[in-house]
């Protein structure tokens, strides 16, 4: 299945954070979502063949990478208090159903 | 502007009865719809999906109905079991023609199945 690390993270405002995701075997597309408390997941961006393939309404300080083994990173610079959320990674074959990992819960103080 | 809406934040149902969860959408370009279930401290788990060319899809105890003219879909769970207690998210897919398969999620409905 899809795995994510770390499970929990505490940072202070202005810091930078890197979250990691390992895709399900055979999947070539990775999507990242942010889920704030009481809300549904919101699309951040998607990677396919190591290229960003679509972005939601998130500023450039949210960036990502996809590696040759289709694992992925989400980087967030200059953390703000509102970045506190559950960050979900989803993997899929291109155009097919997305399967989610357990998420990383980020708290920004 | 919320394109996918789940207007019932919570629902309680007796074990063995039918659970009906509803979802409305505004964007007529959506062509693929999904339901996910989420337990606390876990990621969303895929349940069932439906393409816009269909009006019904069934998988065991779960059936999804799509009414395109009303821009409405529903998830039926029959019979409901205590293990079904979770938050259910409706999602819709857009931008398929551009190659970006992003999902737009509703805010979720918390289902509680009472034993």
Short mmCIF file of C-alpha atoms in Angstrom, two decimals:
data_model
loop_
_atom_site.label_atom_id
_atom_site.label_comp_id
_atom_site.label_asym_id
_atom_site.label_seq_id
_atom_site.Cartn_x
_atom_site.Cartn_y
_atom_site.Cartn_z
CA UNK A 1 0.00 0.00 0.00
CA UNK A 2 0.86 3.69 0.22
CA UNK A 3 3.07 4.68 3.13
CA UNK A 4 3.93 8.13 4.49
CA UNK A 5 6.51 9.44 6.93
CA UNK A 6 6.63 10.84 9.48
CA UNK A 7 3.23 10.23 11.06
CA UNK A 8 3.34 13.39 13.16
CA UNK A 9 5.47 16.51 13.05
CA UNK A 10 5.67 19.74 15.03
CA UNK A 11 7.34 22.81 13.53
CA UNK A 12 7.46 26.50 14.29
CA UNK A 13 6.33 29.31 12.05
CA UNK A 14 8.88 30.20 9.36
CA UNK A 15 10.53 26.78 9.31
CA UNK A 16 10.63 24.37 6.39
CA UNK A 17 9.29 20.81 6.31
CA UNK A 18 9.66 17.76 4.05
CA UNK A 19 7.05 15.00 4.00
CA UNK A 20 7.62 11.68 2.27
CA UNK A 21 5.44 9.19 0.47
CA UNK A 22 6.05 5.74 -1.00
CA UNK A 23 3.66 4.79 -3.75
CA UNK A 24 1.89 1.50 -4.18
CA UNK A 25 3.81 -0.86 -6.47
CA UNK A 26 3.04 -0.27 -10.15
CA UNK A 27 1.65 3.23 -9.63
CA UNK A 28 3.21 6.08 -11.64
CA UNK A 29 1.21 9.09 -10.42
CA UNK A 30 1.36 10.76 -7.02
CA UNK A 31 -1.05 13.39 -5.73
CA UNK A 32 -0.83 15.40 -2.54
CA UNK A 33 -3.78 16.74 -0.58
CA UNK A 34 -4.14 18.93 2.51
CA UNK A 35 -6.95 18.18 4.93
CA UNK A 36 -7.73 20.86 7.50
CA UNK A 37 -9.79 19.99 10.56
CA UNK A 38 -13.45 19.45 9.68
CA UNK A 39 -12.83 19.76 5.95
CA UNK A 40 -12.40 17.41 3.05
CA UNK A 41 -8.98 16.90 1.45
CA UNK A 42 -7.88 19.73 -0.88
CA UNK A 43 -5.73 19.05 -3.93
CA UNK A 44 -2.23 20.52 -3.71
CA UNK A 45 -0.56 19.08 -6.81
CA UNK A 46 0.05 15.93 -8.81
CA UNK A 47 3.24 14.41 -10.22
CA UNK A 48 3.54 12.11 -13.22
CA UNK A 49 6.87 10.99 -14.69
CA UNK A 50 8.68 13.31 -12.28
CA UNK A 51 6.91 16.40 -13.63
CA UNK A 52 4.29 18.49 -11.85
CA UNK A 53 1.06 17.72 -13.67
CA UNK A 54 -1.45 20.12 -12.19
CA UNK A 55 -1.68 22.29 -9.08
CA UNK A 56 -4.50 23.46 -6.85
CA UNK A 57 -4.81 26.85 -5.15
CA UNK A 58 -1.61 26.60 -3.16
CA UNK A 59 1.28 29.10 -3.23
CA UNK A 60 4.72 28.28 -4.68
CA UNK A 61 6.16 27.68 -1.20
CA UNK A 62 4.46 24.28 -1.54
CA UNK A 63 6.68 22.22 -3.85
CA UNK A 64 7.27 18.59 -4.59
CA UNK A 65 9.44 15.96 -6.15
CA UNK A 66 8.81 12.55 -7.65
CA UNK A 67 11.68 10.09 -7.77
CA UNK A 68 12.49 7.33 -10.30
CA UNK A 69 10.97 4.73 -8.00
CA UNK A 70 7.76 6.85 -8.00
CA UNK A 71 8.15 7.83 -4.34
CA UNK A 72 7.53 11.48 -3.64
CA UNK A 73 8.25 14.42 -1.35
CA UNK A 74 6.18 17.44 -0.39
CA UNK A 75 8.18 20.45 0.75
CA UNK A 76 6.67 23.46 2.45
CA UNK A 77 8.80 26.57 3.05
CA UNK A 78 8.15 29.49 5.39
CA UNK A 79 5.55 27.60 7.40
CA UNK A 80 2.47 29.49 8.54
CA UNK A 81 0.06 28.62 11.35
CA UNK A 82 -2.64 27.81 8.77
CA UNK A 83 -0.43 25.07 7.31
CA UNK A 84 -1.36 22.93 10.32
CA UNK A 85 -3.28 20.04 8.77
CA UNK A 86 -3.23 16.39 7.78
CA UNK A 87 -1.20 15.92 4.58
CA UNK A 88 -2.29 13.00 2.44
CA UNK A 89 -0.46 11.35 -0.39
CA UNK A 90 -2.35 9.30 -2.97
CA UNK A 91 -0.89 7.06 -5.64
CA UNK A 92 -2.46 5.66 -8.78
CA UNK A 93 -1.86 4.55 -12.29
CA UNK A 94 -2.44 7.60 -14.48
CA UNK A 95 -6.14 8.33 -14.77
CA UNK A 96 -7.19 5.54 -12.41
CA UNK A 97 -8.50 5.49 -8.85
CA UNK A 98 -6.25 7.14 -6.27
CA UNK A 99 -5.31 5.21 -3.14
CA UNK A 100 -4.37 7.18 -0.06
CA UNK A 101 -1.71 6.74 2.58
CA UNK A 102 -2.34 7.24 6.30
CA UNK A 103 -1.21 10.87 6.21
CA UNK A 104 1.23 13.06 8.11
CA UNK A 105 -0.23 15.34 10.74
CA UNK A 106 1.65 18.65 10.81
CA UNK A 107 1.31 21.14 13.64
CA UNK A 108 2.81 24.60 13.19
CA UNK A 109 3.31 26.61 16.38
CA UNK B 1 -17.10 28.19 -4.01
CA UNK B 2 -17.63 24.63 -2.89
CA UNK B 3 -18.16 22.44 -5.94
CA UNK B 4 -18.93 19.25 -3.99
CA UNK B 5 -21.28 19.46 -1.03
CA UNK B 6 -22.27 17.01 1.65
CA UNK B 7 -24.98 18.84 3.53
CA UNK B 8 -25.42 16.33 6.34
CA UNK B 9 -22.49 16.48 8.75
CA UNK B 10 -23.71 13.39 10.60
CA UNK B 11 -26.08 10.45 10.34
CA UNK B 12 -27.11 7.76 12.83
CA UNK B 13 -28.61 4.46 11.69
CA UNK B 14 -29.59 1.25 13.46
CA UNK B 15 -27.58 -1.86 12.67
CA UNK B 16 -29.19 -3.85 9.85
CA UNK B 17 -31.00 -0.85 8.38
CA UNK B 18 -30.10 1.13 5.25
CA UNK B 19 -27.69 4.07 5.42
CA UNK B 20 -28.11 6.72 2.73
CA UNK B 21 -25.40 9.34 2.33
CA UNK B 22 -25.95 12.21 -0.07
CA UNK B 23 -23.71 14.45 -2.14
CA UNK B 24 -24.44 17.36 -4.49
CA UNK B 25 -22.13 18.94 -7.04
CA UNK B 26 -22.23 22.07 -9.13
CA UNK B 27 -19.73 21.48 -11.94
CA UNK B 28 -21.34 19.71 -14.89
CA UNK B 29 -17.87 18.86 -16.25
CA UNK B 30 -17.28 16.29 -13.51
CA UNK B 31 -17.29 12.85 -15.12
CA UNK B 32 -16.10 10.49 -12.39
CA UNK B 33 -17.32 10.23 -8.82
CA UNK B 34 -16.02 8.29 -5.83
CA UNK B 35 -16.81 7.54 -2.21
CA UNK B 36 -14.11 7.13 0.40
CA UNK B 37 -14.41 6.02 4.02
CA UNK B 38 -12.13 7.41 6.69
CA UNK B 39 -11.46 6.09 10.17
CA UNK B 40 -9.67 8.30 12.74
CA UNK B 41 -5.87 8.31 12.35
CA UNK B 42 -6.09 6.60 8.95
CA UNK B 43 -6.12 7.83 5.38
CA UNK B 44 -9.27 7.70 3.23
CA UNK B 45 -10.07 4.20 1.97
CA UNK B 46 -11.60 3.84 -1.49
CA UNK B 47 -15.10 2.33 -1.40
CA UNK B 48 -16.82 2.61 -4.75
CA UNK B 49 -16.88 4.79 -7.85
CA UNK B 50 -19.15 5.62 -10.76
CA UNK B 51 -18.58 7.07 -14.19
CA UNK B 52 -20.95 9.72 -15.51
CA UNK B 53 -22.07 7.35 -18.27
CA UNK B 54 -23.74 5.17 -15.63
CA UNK B 55 -26.48 5.86 -13.12
CA UNK B 56 -25.81 3.00 -10.72
CA UNK B 57 -22.88 0.93 -9.55
CA UNK B 58 -23.02 -1.86 -7.00
CA UNK B 59 -20.34 -3.61 -4.94
CA UNK B 60 -21.58 -5.93 -2.25
CA UNK B 61 -23.40 -3.94 0.40
CA UNK B 62 -22.52 -0.63 -1.25
CA UNK B 63 -24.42 0.97 -4.12
CA UNK B 64 -23.81 4.40 -5.60
CA UNK B 65 -26.53 6.19 -7.55
CA UNK B 66 -25.87 9.12 -9.88
CA UNK B 67 -28.54 11.59 -11.03
CA UNK B 68 -26.81 13.84 -13.55
CA UNK B 69 -29.79 16.10 -14.18
CA UNK B 70 -30.01 16.87 -10.46
CA UNK B 71 -26.20 16.85 -10.02
CA UNK B 72 -26.69 14.50 -7.11
CA UNK B 73 -25.20 11.22 -6.02
CA UNK B 74 -25.90 8.97 -3.10
CA UNK B 75 -24.28 6.03 -1.37
CA UNK B 76 -26.51 3.27 -0.01
CA UNK B 77 -25.17 0.79 2.53
CA UNK B 78 -27.38 -2.24 3.11
CA UNK B 79 -27.36 -3.71 5.68
CA UNK B 80 -25.45 -1.26 7.85
CA UNK B 81 -22.94 -2.72 10.30
CA UNK B 82 -21.24 -1.16 13.35
CA UNK B 83 -17.90 -1.41 11.51
CA UNK B 84 -19.29 1.00 8.90
CA UNK B 85 -19.12 3.81 11.48
CA UNK B 86 -16.68 6.31 9.94
CA UNK B 87 -16.56 9.59 8.04
CA UNK B 88 -17.62 9.21 4.40
CA UNK B 89 -16.29 11.57 1.73
CA UNK B 90 -17.75 12.10 -1.68
CA UNK B 91 -15.27 13.15 -4.39
CA UNK B 92 -15.54 14.21 -8.02
CA UNK B 93 -12.91 14.21 -10.70
CA UNK B 94 -12.23 17.08 -13.07
CA UNK B 95 -9.61 18.13 -15.60
CA UNK B 96 -9.41 14.67 -17.13
CA UNK B 97 -8.93 16.13 -20.62
CA UNK B 98 -5.82 18.04 -19.54
CA UNK B 99 -4.31 14.97 -17.92
CA UNK B 100 -4.57 16.20 -14.34
CA UNK B 101 -6.76 13.80 -12.43
CA UNK B 102 -7.46 15.82 -9.31
CA UNK B 103 -10.26 15.01 -6.91
CA UNK B 104 -12.58 17.60 -5.40
CA UNK B 105 -13.89 16.42 -2.04
CA UNK B 106 -16.94 17.24 0.01
CA UNK B 107 -16.65 18.00 3.72
CA UNK B 108 -17.72 14.52 4.80
CA UNK B 109 -20.61 12.87 6.62
CA UNK B 110 -19.99 11.10 9.92
CA UNK B 111 -21.96 7.85 9.96
CA UNK B 112 -22.69 6.13 13.24
CA UNK B 113 -24.24 2.66 13.11
CA UNK B 114 -25.89 1.80 16.38
CA UNK B 115 -25.80 -1.81 17.59
#
